[in-house]
Coordinates of C-alpha atoms in Angstrom, one line a residue:
M1 CA 0.0 0.0 0.0
I2 CA 2.7 2.2 1.0
S3 CA 4.6 1.7 -2.4
K4 CA 1.1 2.6 -4.4
I5 CA 0.9 5.8 -2.3
K6 CA 4.5 6.8 -3.3
E7 CA 3.8 5.7 -6.9
I8 CA 0.6 8.0 -7.2
T9 CA 2.6 10.7 -5.5
G10 CA 5.0 10.4 -7.8
R11 CA 2.9 10.9 -10.8
L12 CA 1.0 13.6 -9.6
N13 CA 3.9 15.6 -8.7
S14 CA 5.4 14.8 -12.2
L15 CA 2.0 16.0 -13.9
N16 CA 2.3 19.2 -11.9
T17 CA 5.7 20.0 -13.2
R18 CA 4.8 19.4 -16.6
R19 CA 1.6 21.9 -16.1
S20 CA 3.9 24.5 -14.9
S21 CA 6.7 24.0 -17.3
L22 CA 3.6 24.4 -20.2
G23 CA 2.4 27.4 -18.6
L24 CA -1.0 25.8 -17.8
S25 CA -3.4 27.7 -15.4
E26 CA -6.4 26.7 -13.3
I27 CA -9.6 28.0 -14.7
M28 CA -12.3 28.6 -12.4
S29 CA -15.6 28.3 -13.9
Q30 CA -18.6 29.6 -12.1
G31 CA -21.8 27.4 -12.1
A32 CA -20.3 25.2 -15.0
T33 CA -19.8 21.7 -14.9
S34 CA -18.0 18.5 -16.4
K35 CA -21.0 18.4 -18.9
G36 CA -20.1 21.6 -20.5
K37 CA -23.4 23.2 -19.3
K38 CA -23.3 27.1 -19.4
P39 CA -22.7 29.1 -16.6
R40 CA -25.1 30.4 -14.2
L41 CA -26.6 33.8 -14.6
Q42 CA -25.8 36.1 -12.3
P43 CA -28.9 38.3 -10.4
T44 CA -29.1 41.7 -11.5
S45 CA -30.6 44.8 -9.8
L46 CA -33.8 44.4 -11.7
M47 CA -36.8 42.5 -10.2
D48 CA -39.4 40.6 -11.9
G49 CA -42.6 43.1 -11.3
A50 CA -45.1 40.2 -11.9
V51 CA -44.0 38.8 -8.3
E52 CA -45.1 39.8 -5.0
Y53 CA -42.0 39.6 -2.3
V54 CA -43.1 38.6 1.1
G55 CA -41.1 37.8 4.3
R56 CA -38.7 40.6 4.5
A57 CA -40.4 43.7 5.3
N58 CA -38.9 44.3 8.6
E59 CA -35.4 43.9 7.6
K60 CA -35.8 46.1 4.5
Q61 CA -37.6 48.7 6.6
E62 CA -34.4 48.9 9.1
M63 CA -32.0 49.1 6.0
L64 CA -33.6 51.8 4.6
E65 CA -33.5 53.9 8.0
L66 CA -29.8 53.0 8.4
L67 CA -29.3 54.3 4.6
K68 CA -30.9 57.6 5.4
I69 CA -28.7 58.4 8.6
N70 CA -26.4 61.2 7.2
N71 CA -22.8 59.9 7.9
S72 CA -19.9 62.4 8.0
D73 CA -17.0 59.7 9.3
G74 CA -16.7 58.1 6.2
V75 CA -18.1 54.7 4.5
C76 CA -21.1 53.3 5.9
V77 CA -21.4 49.1 5.1
I78 CA -24.3 47.2 5.7
S79 CA -24.0 43.5 5.4
I80 CA -26.6 40.7 4.5
V81 CA -25.4 37.1 5.6
G82 CA -27.1 34.2 5.1
M83 CA -26.6 30.5 3.5
G84 CA -27.1 30.1 0.0
G85 CA -30.8 30.3 -1.3
M86 CA -31.9 32.4 2.2
G87 CA -32.9 35.5 0.1
K88 CA -29.8 37.7 0.5
T89 CA -29.9 39.1 -3.3
T90 CA -33.4 39.5 -2.9
L91 CA -33.4 41.7 -0.1
A92 CA -30.4 43.8 -1.3
Q93 CA -32.8 44.3 -4.6
L94 CA -35.9 45.3 -2.6
V95 CA -33.9 48.2 -1.0
Y96 CA -31.8 49.2 -3.8
N97 CA -35.0 49.7 -6.3
D98 CA -37.2 51.2 -3.1
A99 CA -38.5 54.6 -4.4
S100 CA -37.3 56.6 -1.2
I101 CA -33.7 55.5 -2.6
K102 CA -33.7 57.9 -5.5
E103 CA -34.5 60.8 -3.5
S104 CA -31.8 59.8 -0.7
F105 CA -29.0 59.1 -3.3
D106 CA -27.5 61.0 -6.0
H107 CA -26.1 58.0 -7.7
K108 CA -26.2 54.2 -7.2
A109 CA -24.4 51.5 -8.6
W110 CA -25.1 47.1 -8.3
V111 CA -22.1 44.9 -9.0
C112 CA -22.7 41.3 -8.9
V113 CA -18.9 40.4 -7.7
S114 CA -19.2 36.3 -7.2
D115 CA -16.2 34.5 -7.0
E116 CA -13.6 36.3 -8.9
F117 CA -12.7 39.7 -6.9
D118 CA -11.3 41.5 -9.6
A119 CA -11.0 44.9 -8.3
V120 CA -10.1 46.5 -11.7
N121 CA -13.5 45.1 -13.3
I122 CA -15.3 46.2 -10.0
T123 CA -14.0 49.6 -10.1
K124 CA -14.7 49.9 -13.5
T125 CA -18.4 48.6 -13.5
I126 CA -19.0 51.3 -10.7
L127 CA -17.4 54.0 -12.7
Q128 CA -19.5 53.4 -15.9
S129 CA -22.8 52.7 -14.1
I130 CA -22.2 56.7 -12.6
I131 CA -20.8 58.4 -16.0
S132 CA -23.5 56.0 -18.0
E133 CA -20.9 55.1 -20.8
P134 CA -18.0 53.1 -21.5
C135 CA -14.7 53.2 -19.9
A136 CA -11.7 52.5 -21.7
Y137 CA -9.3 52.6 -18.5
N138 CA -7.4 49.5 -17.2
D139 CA -5.6 50.8 -14.5
L140 CA -6.8 50.6 -11.1
N141 CA -5.2 53.9 -10.1
L142 CA -6.6 55.8 -13.0
L143 CA -9.9 54.2 -12.5
Q144 CA -10.2 54.8 -8.5
V145 CA -8.7 58.5 -9.3
K146 CA -11.5 59.0 -11.5
L147 CA -14.2 57.5 -9.7
K148 CA -13.1 59.6 -6.5
E149 CA -13.7 62.8 -8.8
K150 CA -17.0 61.8 -9.8
L151 CA -18.2 61.0 -6.3
S152 CA -16.8 64.1 -4.7
G153 CA -19.7 65.9 -2.8
K154 CA -22.1 63.1 -4.0
R155 CA -24.4 60.6 -2.2
F156 CA -24.0 57.5 -3.3
L157 CA -25.3 53.8 -3.0
L158 CA -23.4 50.9 -3.9
V159 CA -24.5 47.3 -3.9
L160 CA -21.5 44.7 -4.1
D161 CA -23.7 41.1 -4.2
D162 CA -22.1 37.9 -3.7
I163 CA -18.8 38.4 -2.2
W164 CA -16.6 35.2 -1.3
N165 CA -13.2 36.8 -1.1
E166 CA -12.0 36.7 2.5
S167 CA -8.7 39.0 2.0
S168 CA -9.1 42.2 3.9
T169 CA -6.4 43.8 2.1
D170 CA -8.7 43.3 -1.0
W171 CA -11.2 45.2 0.6
T172 CA -8.8 48.2 2.1
I173 CA -8.0 48.5 -1.7
L174 CA -11.5 48.5 -3.2
R175 CA -12.9 51.1 -1.0
A176 CA -10.4 53.4 -1.3
P177 CA -12.2 55.7 -3.9
F178 CA -15.2 56.0 -1.2
G179 CA -15.7 58.4 1.8
A180 CA -18.5 60.2 3.4
G181 CA -21.6 60.5 1.7
T182 CA -21.2 56.5 0.6
K183 CA -23.1 53.6 1.6
I184 CA -22.8 50.2 0.7
I185 CA -24.6 46.9 0.8
V186 CA -22.7 43.6 1.0
T187 CA -24.4 40.4 0.7
T188 CA -22.0 37.6 1.5
R189 CA -22.3 33.8 2.8
L190 CA -19.6 34.1 5.1
E191 CA -19.5 35.9 8.4
K192 CA -15.7 36.6 7.8
V193 CA -16.5 39.0 4.9
S194 CA -19.2 40.6 6.9
S195 CA -16.5 41.3 9.5
N196 CA -13.7 42.6 7.0
V197 CA -15.9 45.4 5.4
D198 CA -16.7 46.6 9.0
S199 CA -20.2 46.8 8.9
V200 CA -22.3 49.1 10.9
K201 CA -25.1 46.4 11.1
A202 CA -24.9 42.7 9.8
F203 CA -28.4 41.4 8.8
Y204 CA -28.0 37.5 9.6
L205 CA -31.3 36.1 7.7
D206 CA -33.2 33.2 8.9
K207 CA -35.7 30.9 7.7
L208 CA -39.1 32.2 6.4
S209 CA -42.2 31.4 8.0
H210 CA -44.3 28.8 6.6
P211 CA -47.0 30.9 5.2
D212 CA -44.5 33.0 3.4
C213 CA -43.1 30.0 2.0
L214 CA -46.3 28.7 0.8
F215 CA -47.1 32.1 -0.7
I216 CA -43.6 32.1 -2.7
F217 CA -44.3 28.4 -3.8
A218 CA -48.1 29.2 -4.9
Q219 CA -47.1 32.3 -6.9
H220 CA -44.6 30.5 -8.8
A221 CA -46.2 27.0 -9.3
L222 CA -49.9 28.6 -9.5
K223 CA -49.6 32.4 -10.3
A224 CA -51.8 32.5 -7.4
R225 CA -51.5 33.9 -4.1
N226 CA -52.7 30.6 -2.4
F227 CA -54.3 27.3 -3.2
D228 CA -58.2 28.4 -2.8
G229 CA -58.5 27.8 -6.4
H230 CA -56.6 24.6 -6.9
L231 CA -57.9 22.5 -3.7
Q232 CA -56.5 19.1 -5.5
F233 CA -53.1 20.6 -4.9
K234 CA -53.2 21.9 -1.5
E235 CA -52.4 19.1 0.7
V236 CA -49.4 17.7 -1.4
G237 CA -48.3 21.7 -1.8
E238 CA -48.1 22.0 1.7
N239 CA -46.3 18.9 2.0
I240 CA -43.6 19.9 -0.1
V241 CA -43.1 23.3 1.0
K242 CA -42.5 21.7 4.3
K243 CA -39.4 20.0 2.8
C244 CA -38.3 23.5 1.8
N245 CA -37.5 24.4 5.2
G246 CA -38.1 28.2 5.2
L247 CA -35.7 28.6 2.2
P248 CA -37.1 30.9 -0.2
L249 CA -35.0 29.8 -3.1
A250 CA -36.3 25.9 -2.8
A251 CA -40.0 27.4 -2.8
K252 CA -39.3 29.4 -5.8
A253 CA -37.4 26.6 -7.4
I254 CA -39.4 23.7 -7.1
G255 CA -42.9 26.0 -7.8
S256 CA -41.3 27.0 -11.0
L257 CA -40.7 23.4 -11.8
L258 CA -44.4 22.7 -11.3
R259 CA -45.9 25.4 -13.1
T260 CA -47.0 23.6 -16.4
V261 CA -47.5 20.4 -14.4
K262 CA -51.2 19.8 -13.8
D263 CA -51.0 15.9 -13.0
H264 CA -51.7 15.6 -9.3
S265 CA -49.5 12.3 -9.6
E266 CA -46.2 14.4 -10.9
W267 CA -46.9 16.6 -7.4
E268 CA -46.4 13.8 -5.6
K269 CA -43.4 12.5 -7.5
I270 CA -41.8 16.0 -6.7
Y271 CA -42.5 15.4 -2.8
E272 CA -41.4 12.2 -3.1
S273 CA -38.1 13.0 -4.4
E274 CA -34.7 13.6 -2.6
I275 CA -33.7 17.2 -3.6
W276 CA -30.7 16.0 -5.5
N277 CA -32.8 14.0 -7.8
L278 CA -34.8 16.9 -9.3
P279 CA -33.4 18.3 -12.8
E280 CA -30.8 20.7 -12.0
D281 CA -31.1 23.2 -15.0
P282 CA -34.9 24.1 -14.1
C283 CA -34.8 23.7 -10.2
G284 CA -31.3 25.6 -9.6
I285 CA -31.3 24.5 -5.8
I286 CA -28.5 22.1 -5.9
P287 CA -26.2 24.4 -7.8
A288 CA -26.7 27.1 -5.5
L289 CA -25.9 24.8 -2.5
R290 CA -22.9 23.0 -4.5
L291 CA -21.6 26.3 -5.1
S292 CA -21.0 26.9 -1.2
Y293 CA -19.3 23.2 -1.1
H294 CA -17.1 24.1 -3.7
Y295 CA -15.3 26.9 -2.0
L296 CA -14.5 24.9 1.2
P297 CA -11.2 24.1 1.8
P298 CA -10.1 20.2 1.6
H299 CA -10.5 19.9 5.4
L300 CA -13.7 21.2 5.8
K301 CA -15.4 19.5 3.0
R302 CA -14.3 16.3 4.6
C303 CA -15.3 17.2 8.2
F304 CA -18.9 18.5 6.6
A305 CA -19.5 15.6 4.4
Y306 CA -18.8 13.4 7.2
C307 CA -21.9 14.8 9.1
S308 CA -24.2 13.1 6.6
I309 CA -24.4 10.3 9.3
F310 CA -26.7 12.2 11.1
P311 CA -30.5 12.3 10.8
K312 CA -32.1 15.5 9.8
D313 CA -33.0 17.8 12.9
Y314 CA -30.6 16.3 14.8
E315 CA -29.3 18.5 17.4
F316 CA -25.7 18.3 18.2
E317 CA -23.0 20.0 20.6
E318 CA -19.8 21.3 19.2
E319 CA -17.7 19.3 21.6
E320 CA -19.4 15.9 20.2
I321 CA -18.7 16.6 16.4
I322 CA -15.1 17.6 17.5
L323 CA -14.4 14.6 19.4
L324 CA -16.0 12.4 16.1
W325 CA -13.9 14.1 13.9
R326 CA -10.8 13.5 15.9
A327 CA -11.6 9.9 16.3
E328 CA -11.7 9.4 12.5
G329 CA -8.5 11.2 12.2
F330 CA -9.9 14.6 10.2
L331 CA -7.8 16.7 13.0
Q332 CA -4.3 16.3 12.0
P333 CA -2.6 19.0 14.5
K334 CA 1.0 19.5 14.7
A335 CA 0.9 18.8 18.4
K336 CA -1.9 16.5 20.3
S337 CA -2.8 19.2 22.8
Q338 CA -3.7 21.4 19.7
A339 CA -6.7 19.0 18.3
K340 CA -9.3 20.6 20.4
C341 CA -8.3 24.1 19.3
L342 CA -8.1 22.9 15.9
G343 CA -11.5 21.4 16.0
N344 CA -13.1 24.3 17.4
Q345 CA -11.7 26.1 14.7
Y346 CA -13.0 23.8 11.9
F347 CA -16.4 23.8 13.7
Q348 CA -16.5 27.8 14.2
D349 CA -15.5 27.7 10.3
L350 CA -19.0 25.7 9.2
V351 CA -20.8 27.8 11.6
S352 CA -19.6 31.2 10.0
R353 CA -20.5 29.8 6.6
S354 CA -23.8 28.7 7.8
Y355 CA -23.2 25.2 7.4
F356 CA -23.9 24.5 11.2
Q357 CA -27.0 26.8 12.5
I358 CA -27.8 27.6 16.1
S359 CA -30.8 25.5 17.4
S360 CA -33.9 27.3 18.1
K361 CA -34.7 25.2 20.8
D362 CA -31.3 25.2 22.7
K363 CA -28.9 27.7 22.2
S364 CA -26.3 25.4 23.5
R365 CA -26.5 23.0 20.7
F366 CA -26.2 23.3 16.6
V367 CA -28.6 21.7 13.6
M368 CA -28.5 21.6 10.1
H369 CA -30.8 23.0 7.6
D370 CA -32.7 20.0 5.8
L371 CA -31.3 20.9 2.3
M372 CA -27.7 21.3 3.9
S373 CA -28.3 18.1 5.4
D374 CA -29.2 16.9 2.0
L375 CA -25.9 18.6 0.4
A376 CA -23.8 16.4 2.9
Q377 CA -25.5 13.1 1.9
L378 CA -24.9 14.3 -1.8
V379 CA -21.5 14.8 -1.6
A380 CA -20.6 12.1 0.7
G381 CA -22.2 9.5 -1.4
E382 CA -21.8 5.9 -0.4
M383 CA -19.1 6.6 2.2
C384 CA -21.4 8.0 5.0
C385 CA -24.4 6.4 6.1
G386 CA -27.1 6.7 8.9
L387 CA -30.0 5.1 10.3
G388 CA -32.8 7.1 11.3
G389 CA -36.1 8.6 10.3
E390 CA -38.6 6.5 8.4
K391 CA -36.9 5.6 5.6
Q392 CA -34.6 2.4 5.1
Q393 CA -31.1 3.0 3.8
K394 CA -29.0 0.6 1.7
F395 CA -25.6 -0.2 2.4
S396 CA -22.9 -0.5 0.1
H397 CA -18.9 -2.3 0.6
R398 CA -17.9 1.6 0.1
S399 CA -19.6 2.6 3.3
R400 CA -17.0 3.8 5.9
H401 CA -18.9 5.8 8.4
F402 CA -22.1 4.7 10.2
A403 CA -24.4 6.3 12.8
F404 CA -27.3 4.9 14.4
V405 CA -29.9 7.6 16.3
S406 CA -32.8 6.6 17.3
D407 CA -35.1 6.8 20.7
D408 CA -37.4 3.7 19.5
R409 CA -36.1 0.7 20.8
Y410 CA -39.0 -1.3 19.1
H411 CA -37.6 -0.9 15.8
I412 CA -33.9 -1.1 16.5
V413 CA -33.5 -4.7 15.2
K414 CA -35.3 -3.8 12.0
K415 CA -33.4 -0.9 11.3
F416 CA -30.3 -3.2 11.3
E417 CA -31.6 -5.3 8.7
A418 CA -30.0 -3.0 6.1
F419 CA -26.6 -4.8 7.2
Y420 CA -27.7 -8.1 6.3

């Protein structure tokens, strides 16, 4: 086994050397897959006028009030933080397009930053939004000097949507042209980004209520506000929305998937399907969640995938998970005494990225959103298995991690028939 590992390592090193000598570089493709699919379109500042937006009225009002406060101390930054699909961009759009914003600001600009934090392109896009014409500059200094001139004495609102870059240095350089009178809204999945931009207020988006999710689902599935005119779909529709577990993207995506479906049995199939078995292109849930997983460092990917052994809604303590990771060899500190600190760091990194959330029942415990649990099962594949809930799980010869969590002693033996 050791000789095989050395052989594989040698081949990988050789390929890496050849890659460097040929001048090849890694290309990060946003949303594209190995199947050659087109990159996922990024949202813009414009909203669908045919859709009624619900669930974030309080956050919107508070943000508008903060934006209208005159600040003479420099740039004012507000961040919106939450897991993928929680409605961060939608909330930013609601604020950006509010009628009162036009009265409060001389200029405004919207930039979708996404995975490539290119200060030159971001600054150029902002400048072009203000001057309403193409800009030929590609030098960051020239762009920033020009932008600062244009914003002198002006009230300016900027939205930087979907930031992933965790470098405080890059942020310091980007914000250099902005001064008093500038308000910035940042949307991100990462708490560290919110901390780096020095937000005066961070809005951590929680799950929507069931009625709000039901409203979103009905709008996209039935083009209606509720199920009053479609009673045949009411029960199955409500069951589907329960599976969305307060995630607006899921309610919207699955609703859109069913818009042209009039057969009740097809609705039942969607309800009974696992989230990763839904078609990716028209649905969009899995690409949105996979993007979060894509940006995890390797050591966190392994720790997250391992958590697929737990049933949905299982509440756990930080110490419990750290001990399990340590037992599996996922924590490799330089000194044994550092294992607990390393485990704490890994755990808090996953909390800050919204993979783990504080339980609403017990603040000392944590839980995974249902769709995050689905994502963990998807990426873990057959390597991790758990017994729990109503479904009988099949085991593979490739399974390496297993958990059984149940209070029902009567059915324990039957559950373990999966091993036979």
